[in-house]
GROMACS .gro file of C-alpha atoms in nm:
model
  314
    1LEU     CA    1  22.280  -4.049  -8.617
    2ASP     CA    2  22.087  -3.712  -8.745
    3GLN     CA    3  22.407  -3.495  -8.620
    4LEU     CA    4  22.624  -3.652  -8.879
    5ARG     CA    5  22.770  -3.475  -9.193
    6GLY     CA    6  22.900  -3.662  -9.484
    7GLY     CA    7  23.278  -3.610  -9.533
    8ALA     CA    8  23.303  -3.389  -9.212
    9GLY     CA    9  23.622  -3.578  -9.120
   10GLY     CA   10  23.805  -3.510  -9.476
   11ARG     CA   11  23.905  -3.855  -9.529
   12VAL     CA   12  23.642  -3.953  -9.788
   13ASP     CA   13  23.636  -3.780 -10.122
   14ALA     CA   14  23.337  -3.632 -10.281
   15ALA     CA   15  23.276  -3.916 -10.514
   16THR     CA   16  23.311  -4.176 -10.240
   17GLN     CA   17  23.070  -3.996 -10.029
   18ALA     CA   18  22.799  -3.940 -10.312
   19THR     CA   19  22.779  -4.341 -10.317
   20LYS     CA   20  22.672  -4.334  -9.987
   21GLN     CA   21  22.315  -4.390  -9.915
   22HIS     CA   22  22.334  -4.274  -9.546
   23PRO     CA   23  22.643  -4.082  -9.360
   24ALA     CA   24  22.681  -4.371  -9.126
   25ASP     CA   25  22.799  -4.608  -9.438
   26PHE     CA   26  23.125  -4.743  -9.439
   27MET     CA   27  23.332  -4.914  -9.707
   28LEU     CA   28  23.400  -5.276  -9.673
   29TRP     CA   29  23.565  -5.288  -9.984
   30LYS     CA   30  23.777  -5.032 -10.183
   31ARG     CA   31  23.832  -5.008 -10.528
   32ASP     CA   32  24.119  -4.768 -10.589
   33PRO     CA   33  24.348  -4.823 -10.900
   34ALA     CA   34  24.608  -4.603 -10.732
   35HIS     CA   35  24.636  -4.830 -10.443
   36LEU     CA   36  24.971  -5.038 -10.411
   37MET     CA   37  24.799  -5.321 -10.219
   38LYS     CA   38  24.505  -5.460 -10.394
   39TRP     CA   39  24.340  -5.791 -10.460
   40ASP     CA   40  24.132  -5.939 -10.722
   41PRO     CA   41  23.840  -6.143 -10.584
   42ARG     CA   42  23.796  -6.294 -10.924
   43ASN     CA   43  24.093  -6.524 -10.838
   44PRO     CA   44  23.979  -6.884 -10.913
   45GLU     CA   45  24.214  -6.975 -10.589
   46TRP     CA   46  23.969  -6.752 -10.367
   47GLY     CA   47  23.670  -6.969 -10.442
   48LEU     CA   48  23.401  -6.693 -10.397
   49THR     CA   49  23.101  -6.722 -10.606
   50GLY     CA   50  22.756  -6.458 -10.603
   51PRO     CA   51  22.811  -6.097 -10.580
   52ALA     CA   52  23.147  -6.092 -10.370
   53ALA     CA   53  23.319  -6.255 -10.653
   54GLU     CA   54  23.212  -5.962 -10.876
   55LEU     CA   55  23.340  -5.674 -10.662
   56GLY     CA   56  23.670  -5.611 -10.871
   57PRO     CA   57  24.017  -5.545 -10.759
   58GLY     CA   58  24.048  -5.364 -10.466
   59TYR     CA   59  24.136  -5.383 -10.090
   60PRO     CA   60  23.958  -5.430  -9.772
   61GLY     CA   61  23.877  -5.141  -9.517
   62TRP     CA   62  23.999  -5.100  -9.198
   63HIS     CA   63  23.691  -5.187  -9.022
   64ILE     CA   64  23.643  -5.501  -9.191
   65GLU     CA   65  23.989  -5.626  -9.147
   66CYS     CA   66  23.964  -5.646  -8.785
   67SER     CA   67  23.639  -5.819  -8.761
   68THR     CA   68  23.792  -6.082  -8.998
   69MET     CA   69  24.129  -6.135  -8.850
   70ALA     CA   70  23.966  -6.148  -8.470
   71MET     CA   71  23.720  -6.417  -8.608
   72ARG     CA   72  23.970  -6.578  -8.796
   73VAL     CA   73  24.261  -6.618  -8.525
   74LEU     CA   74  24.030  -6.662  -8.205
   75GLY     CA   75  23.787  -6.925  -8.374
   76ALA     CA   76  23.446  -6.771  -8.311
   77GLU     CA   77  23.187  -6.566  -8.451
   78VAL     CA   78  23.158  -6.354  -8.050
   79ILE     CA   79  23.470  -6.338  -7.898
   80ASP     CA   80  23.537  -6.259  -7.513
   81ILE     CA   81  23.715  -5.951  -7.481
   82HIS     CA   82  23.781  -5.653  -7.752
   83THR     CA   83  24.029  -5.380  -7.589
   84GLY     CA   84  24.130  -5.055  -7.777
   85GLY     CA   85  24.186  -4.691  -7.711
   86GLU     CA   86  23.875  -4.473  -7.622
   87ASP     CA   87  23.925  -4.280  -7.963
   88LEU     CA   88  23.821  -4.629  -8.143
   89ILE     CA   89  23.477  -4.626  -7.998
   90PHE     CA   90  23.345  -4.413  -8.284
   91PRO     CA   91  23.316  -4.504  -8.533
   92HIS     CA   92  23.574  -4.795  -8.579
   93HIS     CA   93  23.400  -5.038  -8.300
   94GLU     CA   94  23.071  -4.937  -8.385
   95CYS     CA   95  23.123  -5.031  -8.726
   96GLU     CA   96  23.309  -5.371  -8.659
   97ILE     CA   97  22.974  -5.461  -8.447
   98ALA     CA   98  22.747  -5.345  -8.720
   99GLN     CA   99  22.957  -5.556  -8.999
  100SER     CA  100  23.006  -5.828  -8.760
  101ARG     CA  101  22.656  -5.876  -8.651
  102GLY     CA  102  22.528  -5.825  -9.018
  103ALA     CA  103  22.782  -6.130  -9.130
  104THR     CA  104  22.676  -6.356  -8.815
  105GLY     CA  105  22.345  -6.300  -8.728
  106ARG     CA  106  22.448  -6.287  -8.353
  107ASP     CA  107  22.308  -6.074  -8.133
  108ARG     CA  108  22.701  -5.913  -8.034
  109PHE     CA  109  23.058  -5.909  -8.163
  110ALA     CA  110  23.241  -5.919  -7.810
  111ASN     CA  111  23.124  -6.011  -7.464
  112VAL     CA  112  23.313  -5.750  -7.282
  113TRP     CA  113  23.452  -5.418  -7.439
  114MET     CA  114  23.761  -5.265  -7.255
  115HIS     CA  115  23.852  -4.898  -7.390
  116ALA     CA  116  24.158  -4.754  -7.230
  117ARG     CA  117  24.214  -4.407  -7.186
  118HIS     CA  118  24.472  -4.179  -7.320
  119LEU     CA  119  24.864  -4.158  -7.210
  120MET     CA  120  24.940  -3.804  -7.096
  121VAL     CA  121  25.305  -3.740  -7.082
  122GLU     CA  122  25.428  -3.472  -6.788
  123GLY     CA  123  25.099  -3.338  -6.800
  124GLU     CA  124  25.046  -3.327  -7.198
  125LYS     CA  125  24.864  -3.508  -7.449
  126MET     CA  126  25.158  -3.736  -7.651
  127SER     CA  127  25.221  -3.600  -7.964
  128LYS     CA  128  25.503  -3.566  -8.213
  129SER     CA  129  25.445  -3.194  -8.249
  130LYS     CA  130  25.503  -3.142  -7.906
  131GLY     CA  131  25.811  -3.335  -7.887
  132ASN     CA  132  25.688  -3.578  -7.633
  133PHE     CA  133  25.630  -3.858  -7.863
  134PHE     CA  134  25.832  -4.195  -7.748
  135THR     CA  135  25.884  -4.528  -7.888
  136VAL     CA  136  25.948  -4.783  -7.597
  137ARG     CA  137  26.281  -4.823  -7.767
  138GLN     CA  138  26.360  -4.473  -7.703
  139ILE     CA  139  26.220  -4.511  -7.340
  140LEU     CA  140  26.468  -4.845  -7.264
  141ASP     CA  141  26.728  -4.638  -7.417
  142GLY     CA  142  26.734  -4.352  -7.184
  143GLN     CA  143  26.592  -4.056  -7.423
  144PHE     CA  144  26.324  -3.999  -7.196
  145THR     CA  145  26.501  -4.012  -6.824
  146GLY     CA  146  26.852  -3.947  -6.982
  147ARG     CA  147  26.949  -4.322  -6.864
  148ALA     CA  148  26.887  -4.620  -6.966
  149VAL     CA  149  26.499  -4.790  -6.809
  150ASP     CA  150  26.445  -5.150  -6.734
  151PRO     CA  151  26.170  -5.300  -6.949
  152ALA     CA  152  26.021  -5.455  -6.619
  153VAL     CA  153  25.994  -5.073  -6.474
  154LEU     CA  154  25.840  -4.939  -6.812
  155ARG     CA  155  25.585  -5.249  -6.810
  156TYR     CA  156  25.515  -5.200  -6.417
  157GLU     CA  157  25.495  -4.775  -6.479
  158LEU     CA  158  25.219  -4.855  -6.763
  159ILE     CA  159  25.026  -5.134  -6.576
  160LYS     CA  160  24.990  -4.980  -6.238
  161ALA     CA  161  24.704  -4.723  -6.341
  162ASN     CA  162  24.359  -4.831  -6.413
  163TYR     CA  163  24.274  -4.862  -6.754
  164ARG     CA  164  23.968  -4.633  -6.741
  165SER     CA  165  24.184  -4.341  -6.571
  166ARG     CA  166  24.376  -4.116  -6.757
  167MET     CA  167  24.710  -4.205  -6.724
  168ASN     CA  168  25.022  -3.943  -6.647
  169PHE     CA  169  25.364  -4.081  -6.762
  170THR     CA  170  25.644  -3.885  -6.600
  171LYS     CA  171  25.990  -3.939  -6.514
  172ARG     CA  172  25.939  -3.928  -6.134
  173GLY     CA  173  25.661  -4.207  -6.173
  174LEU     CA  174  25.960  -4.445  -6.363
  175GLU     CA  175  26.167  -4.361  -6.067
  176ASP     CA  176  25.874  -4.463  -5.850
  177SER     CA  177  25.825  -4.786  -6.046
  178ALA     CA  178  26.180  -4.866  -6.039
  179ALA     CA  179  26.179  -4.867  -5.680
  180ASN     CA  180  25.896  -5.098  -5.647
  181VAL     CA  181  26.052  -5.356  -5.901
  182ARG     CA  182  26.369  -5.344  -5.706
  183LYS     CA  183  26.150  -5.408  -5.379
  184ILE     CA  184  26.002  -5.718  -5.565
  185ARG     CA  185  26.302  -5.846  -5.705
  186ASP     CA  186  26.505  -5.798  -5.344
  187ALA     CA  187  26.236  -6.002  -5.213
  188ALA     CA  188  26.209  -6.282  -5.442
  189ALA     CA  189  26.639  -6.293  -5.413
  190SER     CA  190  26.578  -6.332  -5.037
  191PHE     CA  191  26.314  -6.590  -5.075
  192SER     CA  192  26.523  -6.800  -5.339
  193GLU     CA  193  26.830  -6.772  -5.133
  194ARG     CA  194  26.660  -6.963  -4.813
  195ALA     CA  195  26.478  -7.188  -5.051
  196ASP     CA  196  26.548  -7.441  -5.288
  197THR     CA  197  26.247  -7.397  -5.503
  198PRO     CA  198  25.940  -7.213  -5.500
  199GLY     CA  199  25.643  -7.381  -5.308
  200GLU     CA  200  25.362  -7.529  -5.477
  201VAL     CA  201  25.100  -7.203  -5.447
  202GLY     CA  202  24.730  -7.198  -5.606
  203LEU     CA  203  24.462  -6.924  -5.615
  204ASP     CA  204  24.282  -7.092  -5.297
  205HIS     CA  205  24.633  -6.942  -5.129
  206PRO     CA  206  24.482  -6.621  -4.907
  207ALA     CA  207  24.706  -6.373  -5.036
  208VAL     CA  208  24.683  -6.496  -5.426
  209GLU     CA  209  24.308  -6.510  -5.334
  210ARG     CA  210  24.297  -6.155  -5.273
  211PHE     CA  211  24.513  -6.063  -5.566
  212ALA     CA  212  24.293  -6.216  -5.783
  213ALA     CA  213  23.948  -6.100  -5.634
  214ALA     CA  214  24.115  -5.755  -5.705
  215LEU     CA  215  24.207  -5.812  -6.059
  216CYS     CA  216  23.829  -5.944  -6.121
  217ASP     CA  217  23.697  -5.612  -5.972
  218ASP     CA  218  23.736  -5.443  -6.327
  219LEU     CA  219  24.113  -5.476  -6.306
  220ASN     CA  220  24.179  -5.308  -5.983
  221ILE     CA  221  24.547  -5.328  -6.047
  222ALA     CA  222  24.586  -5.054  -5.741
  223ALA     CA  223  24.417  -5.295  -5.498
  224ALA     CA  224  24.602  -5.608  -5.667
  225LEU     CA  225  24.955  -5.409  -5.600
  226GLY     CA  226  24.828  -5.333  -5.230
  227VAL     CA  227  24.820  -5.679  -5.144
  228VAL     CA  228  25.134  -5.722  -5.305
  229PHE     CA  229  25.338  -5.517  -5.091
  230GLU     CA  230  25.096  -5.579  -4.780
  231PHE     CA  231  25.227  -5.951  -4.860
  232LEU     CA  232  25.602  -5.840  -4.883
  233SER     CA  233  25.585  -5.640  -4.580
  234ASP     CA  234  25.491  -5.948  -4.368
  235PRO     CA  235  25.566  -6.251  -4.560
  236PRO     CA  236  25.526  -6.606  -4.421
  237ASP     CA  237  25.796  -6.763  -4.201
  238ASP     CA  238  25.861  -7.054  -4.526
  239PRO     CA  239  26.062  -6.901  -4.776
  240ALA     CA  240  25.958  -7.143  -5.022
  241GLU     CA  241  25.586  -7.066  -4.963
  242ALA     CA  242  25.666  -6.665  -4.996
  243TRP     CA  243  25.851  -6.745  -5.312
  244GLY     CA  244  25.588  -6.952  -5.441
  245VAL     CA  245  25.310  -6.653  -5.384
  246LEU     CA  246  25.562  -6.403  -5.532
  247GLN     CA  247  25.586  -6.596  -5.858
  248LYS     CA  248  25.197  -6.636  -5.849
  249PHE     CA  249  25.153  -6.247  -5.834
  250ASP     CA  250  25.433  -6.215  -6.133
  251VAL     CA  251  25.212  -6.393  -6.369
  252VAL     CA  252  25.037  -6.084  -6.393
  253LEU     CA  253  25.331  -5.821  -6.307
  254GLY     CA  254  25.581  -5.967  -6.538
  255VAL     CA  255  25.888  -5.785  -6.361
  256LEU     CA  256  26.078  -6.067  -6.222
  257PRO     CA  257  26.389  -6.210  -6.419
  258ALA     CA  258  26.261  -6.431  -6.698
  259GLY     CA  259  26.550  -6.654  -6.594
  260THR     CA  260  26.893  -6.708  -6.426
  261GLU     CA  261  27.099  -6.396  -6.543
  262ALA     CA  262  27.478  -6.452  -6.710
  263SER     CA  263  27.712  -6.391  -6.392
  264ASP     CA  264  27.906  -6.078  -6.426
  265ASP     CA  265  28.219  -6.056  -6.163
  266TRP     CA  266  28.256  -5.686  -6.238
  267PRO     CA  267  28.047  -5.528  -5.986
  268ALA     CA  268  28.151  -5.755  -5.716
  269GLU     CA  269  28.504  -5.688  -5.783
  270ARG     CA  270  28.468  -5.330  -5.791
  271ALA     CA  271  28.235  -5.355  -5.483
  272ALA     CA  272  28.545  -5.519  -5.299
  273ALA     CA  273  28.773  -5.282  -5.427
  274LEU     CA  274  28.558  -4.995  -5.239
  275ASP     CA  275  28.567  -5.182  -4.928
  276ALA     CA  276  28.927  -5.210  -4.936
  277ALA     CA  277  28.975  -4.873  -4.996
  278ARG     CA  278  28.735  -4.729  -4.713
  279ALA     CA  279  28.902  -5.000  -4.497
  280ALA     CA  280  29.253  -4.823  -4.581
  281LYS     CA  281  29.064  -4.491  -4.541
  282ASP     CA  282  29.158  -4.374  -4.868
  283TYR     CA  283  28.840  -4.204  -4.901
  284ALA     CA  284  28.957  -4.063  -5.224
  285ALA     CA  285  29.032  -4.377  -5.403
  286ALA     CA  286  28.685  -4.498  -5.235
  287ASP     CA  287  28.488  -4.195  -5.382
  288ALA     CA  288  28.646  -4.283  -5.751
  289ILE     CA  289  28.534  -4.648  -5.714
  290ARG     CA  290  28.170  -4.560  -5.625
  291THR     CA  291  28.163  -4.297  -5.914
  292GLU     CA  292  28.294  -4.561  -6.134
  293ILE     CA  293  28.031  -4.828  -6.070
  294GLN     CA  294  27.742  -4.542  -6.086
  295ASP     CA  295  27.852  -4.434  -6.449
  296ALA     CA  296  27.861  -4.781  -6.520
  297GLY     CA  297  27.484  -4.822  -6.440
  298TYR     CA  298  27.479  -4.952  -6.099
  299GLU     CA  299  27.342  -4.854  -5.780
  300VAL     CA  300  27.564  -4.864  -5.481
  301LYS     CA  301  27.464  -4.960  -5.114
  302THR     CA  302  27.675  -4.931  -4.818
  303THR     CA  303  27.571  -5.232  -4.541
  304PRO     CA  304  27.711  -5.387  -4.233
  305ASP     CA  305  27.818  -5.649  -4.450
  306GLY     CA  306  27.958  -5.440  -4.710
  307THR     CA  307  27.925  -5.262  -5.019
  308VAL     CA  308  27.636  -5.403  -5.249
  309VAL     CA  309  27.624  -5.327  -5.575
  310THR     CA  310  27.295  -5.389  -5.813
  311LYS     CA  311  27.200  -5.302  -6.180
  312GLN     CA  312  27.017  -4.953  -6.183
  313LEU     CA  313  26.670  -5.032  -6.302
  314ALA     CA  314  26.589  -4.652  -6.416
   0.00000   0.00000   0.00000
């Protein structure tokens, strides 16, 4: 605290800084006549009494907004888990703790604080000035990789690294995540083809128990994913049980399709045309059909049972 210098951040004007008794002080209610969004605590509908009712027109400071909304929405003076980026530890979260404890008299504001590291993009910090800043919509639309990305692939990519580690977001990483999502979805499809419904599986199932134990170890997602792929490499003989376990994993992963997707006959029709052209030894036509399918955003695989066409994930 003895190293804090008032106004060093450049966000507080000299007049406001002069009203502080200590450089660490921060505003709970800001009076700014030029601010477009402002409220008057003297409004009888607010029902305020005492000094709060005499604050005059203004708007809440950033810090007090978070404490107020958290307590109002979660209904508790002490919340369980508070998350945020590592850049919010000081001053935002420290100010939240100070004002919340001051208001409630409790010895804490949150039981657990989880601060995520910053995201890197191809080895550089993400910023608009460097041209490597992308929104979710831009990534899904293909502006990062050059082709559309399935939302499940982006989700998998973002959760596969531990929150304490600095993640490097890359095109190669998305491709690897797409391959892993494909493995999980293909396994689910295989299990569902051989079982009418997923089996009833609880937390006491050995695979689910190991998965949960990894997550309980400071969200060790790498170990949890290791359990998933170890399970897929040697699933139980009962497809209903295997399907049930995979659905239990997906409560966390969230990469399986949410429901039955609308049937699309075009991929199957083009796959049949490709097989017919290959059977007739019209390889030029077969190559043209393969290219047509791939250009439409599908992956083409040749199997002993014929051509298999699946939607491209990334």
